[in-house]
Backbone as numpy.savetxt, mean C-alpha at the origin, in Angstrom:
# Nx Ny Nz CAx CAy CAz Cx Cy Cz
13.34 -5.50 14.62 13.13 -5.49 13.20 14.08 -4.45 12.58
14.58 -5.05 11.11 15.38 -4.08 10.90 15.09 -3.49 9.20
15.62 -2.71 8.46 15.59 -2.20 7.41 15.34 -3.63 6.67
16.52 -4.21 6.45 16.52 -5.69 5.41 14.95 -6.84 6.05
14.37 -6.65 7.01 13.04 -7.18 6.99 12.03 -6.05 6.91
12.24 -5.43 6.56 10.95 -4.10 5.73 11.03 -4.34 4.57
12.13 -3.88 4.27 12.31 -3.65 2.57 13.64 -4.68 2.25
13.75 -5.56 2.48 14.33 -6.35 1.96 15.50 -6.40 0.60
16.07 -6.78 -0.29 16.58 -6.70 -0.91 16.83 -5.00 -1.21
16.05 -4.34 -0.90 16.04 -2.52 -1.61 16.41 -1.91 -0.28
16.97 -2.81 1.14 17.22 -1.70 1.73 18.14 -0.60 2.44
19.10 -0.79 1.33 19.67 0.38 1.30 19.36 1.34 0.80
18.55 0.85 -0.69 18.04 2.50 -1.17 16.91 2.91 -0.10
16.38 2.13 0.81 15.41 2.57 1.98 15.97 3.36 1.96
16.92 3.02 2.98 17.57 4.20 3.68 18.08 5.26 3.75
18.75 5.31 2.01 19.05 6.78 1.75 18.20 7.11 1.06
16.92 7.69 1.60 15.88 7.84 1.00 15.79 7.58 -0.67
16.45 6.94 -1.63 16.67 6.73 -2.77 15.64 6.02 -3.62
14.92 5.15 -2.79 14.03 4.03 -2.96 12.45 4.52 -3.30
12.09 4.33 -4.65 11.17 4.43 -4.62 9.41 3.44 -5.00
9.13 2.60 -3.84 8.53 1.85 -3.95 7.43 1.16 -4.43
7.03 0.59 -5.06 5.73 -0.20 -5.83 4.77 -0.12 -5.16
3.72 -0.45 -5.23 2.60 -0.59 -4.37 2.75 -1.81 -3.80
3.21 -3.39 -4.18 2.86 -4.09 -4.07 4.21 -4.37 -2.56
5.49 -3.43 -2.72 6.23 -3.38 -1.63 5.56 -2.80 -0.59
4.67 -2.03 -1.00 4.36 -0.61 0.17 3.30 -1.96 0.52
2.58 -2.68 0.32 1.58 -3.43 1.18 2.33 -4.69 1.99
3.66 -5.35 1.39 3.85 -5.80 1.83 4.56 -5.74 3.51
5.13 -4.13 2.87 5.51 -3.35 4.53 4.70 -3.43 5.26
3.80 -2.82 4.74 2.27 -2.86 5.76 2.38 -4.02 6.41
2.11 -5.40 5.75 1.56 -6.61 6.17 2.69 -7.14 7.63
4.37 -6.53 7.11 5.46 -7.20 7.66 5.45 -5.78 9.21
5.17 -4.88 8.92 4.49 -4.20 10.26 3.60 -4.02 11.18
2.66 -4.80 10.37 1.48 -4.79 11.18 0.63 -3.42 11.44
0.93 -2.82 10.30 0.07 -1.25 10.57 -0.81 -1.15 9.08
-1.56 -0.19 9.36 -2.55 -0.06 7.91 -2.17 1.48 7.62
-1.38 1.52 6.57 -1.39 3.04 5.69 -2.36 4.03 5.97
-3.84 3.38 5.65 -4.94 4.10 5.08 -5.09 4.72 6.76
-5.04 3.59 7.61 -5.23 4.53 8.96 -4.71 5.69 8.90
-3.00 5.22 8.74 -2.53 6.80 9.11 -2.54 7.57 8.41
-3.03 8.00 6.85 -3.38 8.41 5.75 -4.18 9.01 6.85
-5.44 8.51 7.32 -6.61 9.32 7.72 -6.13 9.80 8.82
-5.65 9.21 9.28 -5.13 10.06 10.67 -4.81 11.44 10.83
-3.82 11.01 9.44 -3.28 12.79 9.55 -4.05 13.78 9.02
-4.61 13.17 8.01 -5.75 14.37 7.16 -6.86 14.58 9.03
-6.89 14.07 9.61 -8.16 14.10 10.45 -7.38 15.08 11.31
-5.97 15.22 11.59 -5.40 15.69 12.36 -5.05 17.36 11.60
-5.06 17.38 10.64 -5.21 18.85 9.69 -6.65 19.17 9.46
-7.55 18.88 10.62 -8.76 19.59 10.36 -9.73 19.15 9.36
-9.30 18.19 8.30 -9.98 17.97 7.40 -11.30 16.80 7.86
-12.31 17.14 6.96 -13.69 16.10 7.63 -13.32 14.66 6.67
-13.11 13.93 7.49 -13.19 12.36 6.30 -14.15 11.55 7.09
-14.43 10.22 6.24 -15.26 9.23 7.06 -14.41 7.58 6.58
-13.92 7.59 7.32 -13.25 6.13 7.58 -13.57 5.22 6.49
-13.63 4.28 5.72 -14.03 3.18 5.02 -14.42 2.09 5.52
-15.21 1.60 6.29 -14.80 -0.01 6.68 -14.21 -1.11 6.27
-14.50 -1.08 4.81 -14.23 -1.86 3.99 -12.31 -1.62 3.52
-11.85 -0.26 3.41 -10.70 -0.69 3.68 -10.06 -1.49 3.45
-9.40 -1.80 4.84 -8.78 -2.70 4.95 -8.77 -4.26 3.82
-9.90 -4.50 3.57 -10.48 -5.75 3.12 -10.19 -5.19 0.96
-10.65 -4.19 1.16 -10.08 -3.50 -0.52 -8.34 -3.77 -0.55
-7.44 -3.20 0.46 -6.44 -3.46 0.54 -5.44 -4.75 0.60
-6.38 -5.94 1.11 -5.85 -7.19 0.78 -5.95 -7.80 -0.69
-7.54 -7.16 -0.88 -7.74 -7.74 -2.38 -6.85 -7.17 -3.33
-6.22 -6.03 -3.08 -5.57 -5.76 -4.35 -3.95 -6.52 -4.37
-4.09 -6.50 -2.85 -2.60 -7.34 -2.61 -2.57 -8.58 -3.80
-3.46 -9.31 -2.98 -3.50 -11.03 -4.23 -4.33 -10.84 -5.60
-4.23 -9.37 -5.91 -4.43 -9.46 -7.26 -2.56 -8.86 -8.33
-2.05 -8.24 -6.72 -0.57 -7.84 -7.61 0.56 -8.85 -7.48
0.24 -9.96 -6.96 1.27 -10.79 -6.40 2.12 -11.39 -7.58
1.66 -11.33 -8.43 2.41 -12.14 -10.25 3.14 -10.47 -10.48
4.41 -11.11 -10.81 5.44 -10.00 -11.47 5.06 -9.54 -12.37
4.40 -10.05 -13.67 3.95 -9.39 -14.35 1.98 -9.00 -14.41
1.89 -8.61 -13.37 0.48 -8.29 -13.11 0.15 -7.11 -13.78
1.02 -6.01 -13.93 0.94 -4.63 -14.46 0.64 -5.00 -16.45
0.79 -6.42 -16.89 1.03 -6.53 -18.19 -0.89 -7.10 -18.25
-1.29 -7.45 -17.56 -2.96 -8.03 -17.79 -3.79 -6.53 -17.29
-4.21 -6.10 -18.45 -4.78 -4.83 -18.51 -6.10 -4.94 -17.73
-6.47 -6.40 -17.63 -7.85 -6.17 -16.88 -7.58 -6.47 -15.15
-6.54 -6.74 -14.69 -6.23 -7.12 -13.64 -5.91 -5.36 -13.07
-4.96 -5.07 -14.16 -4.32 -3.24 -13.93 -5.65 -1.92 -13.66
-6.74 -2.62 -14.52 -7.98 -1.59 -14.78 -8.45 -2.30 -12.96
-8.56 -3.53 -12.72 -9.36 -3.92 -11.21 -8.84 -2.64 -10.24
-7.33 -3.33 -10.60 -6.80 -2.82 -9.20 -6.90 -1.03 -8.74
-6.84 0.07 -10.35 -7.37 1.09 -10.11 -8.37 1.83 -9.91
-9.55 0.98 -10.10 -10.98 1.22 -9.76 -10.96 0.84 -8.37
-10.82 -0.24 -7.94 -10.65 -0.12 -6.67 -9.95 0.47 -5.62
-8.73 0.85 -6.46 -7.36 2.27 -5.52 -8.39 3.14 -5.27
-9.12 3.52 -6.28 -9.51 4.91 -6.12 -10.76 4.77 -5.44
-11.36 4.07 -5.06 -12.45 3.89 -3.54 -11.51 4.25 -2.30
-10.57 3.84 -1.92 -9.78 3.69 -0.94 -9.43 4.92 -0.07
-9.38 5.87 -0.79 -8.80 7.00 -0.44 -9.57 8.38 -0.95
């Protein structure tokens, strides 16, 4: 796997760290890696000592917001924009 199947069209600014990504890229990385953010989000906080408790649900919050950002202009339907941040902010 290489840069241009991560980040696709943007990845050169990948690479020189230049790039700064959407949410709806950052899930699709996820999806095209096969890894979950929020894991390693917790991972590391768990690994700095800090007390967290996992989500189960997760993962399953994280798809839903996927197929709620998939329309280019998703950021313009204020009630789709209000979903998706009520639910960001469970996540983490």
């Amino acid at each position: 796997m290489n840069w241009l199947e991560v980040a696709g069209c943007n990845a050169k600014l990948a690479a020189s760290k230049e790039w700064n990504p959407t949410l709806k890229c950052i899930l699709h990385m996820q999806k095209t890696l096969d890894i979950n953010l929020v894991n390693i989000v917790a991972y590391e906080l768990v690994e700095s000592d800090s007390l967290i408790t996992k989500d189960p649900e997760s993962p399953k919050k994280m798809d839903l917001i996927y197929q709620w950002i998939q329309s280019d202009d998703w950021m313009e339907d204020e009630a789709t924009v209000q979903k998706v941040q009520e639910l960001a902010t469970t996540i983490i």
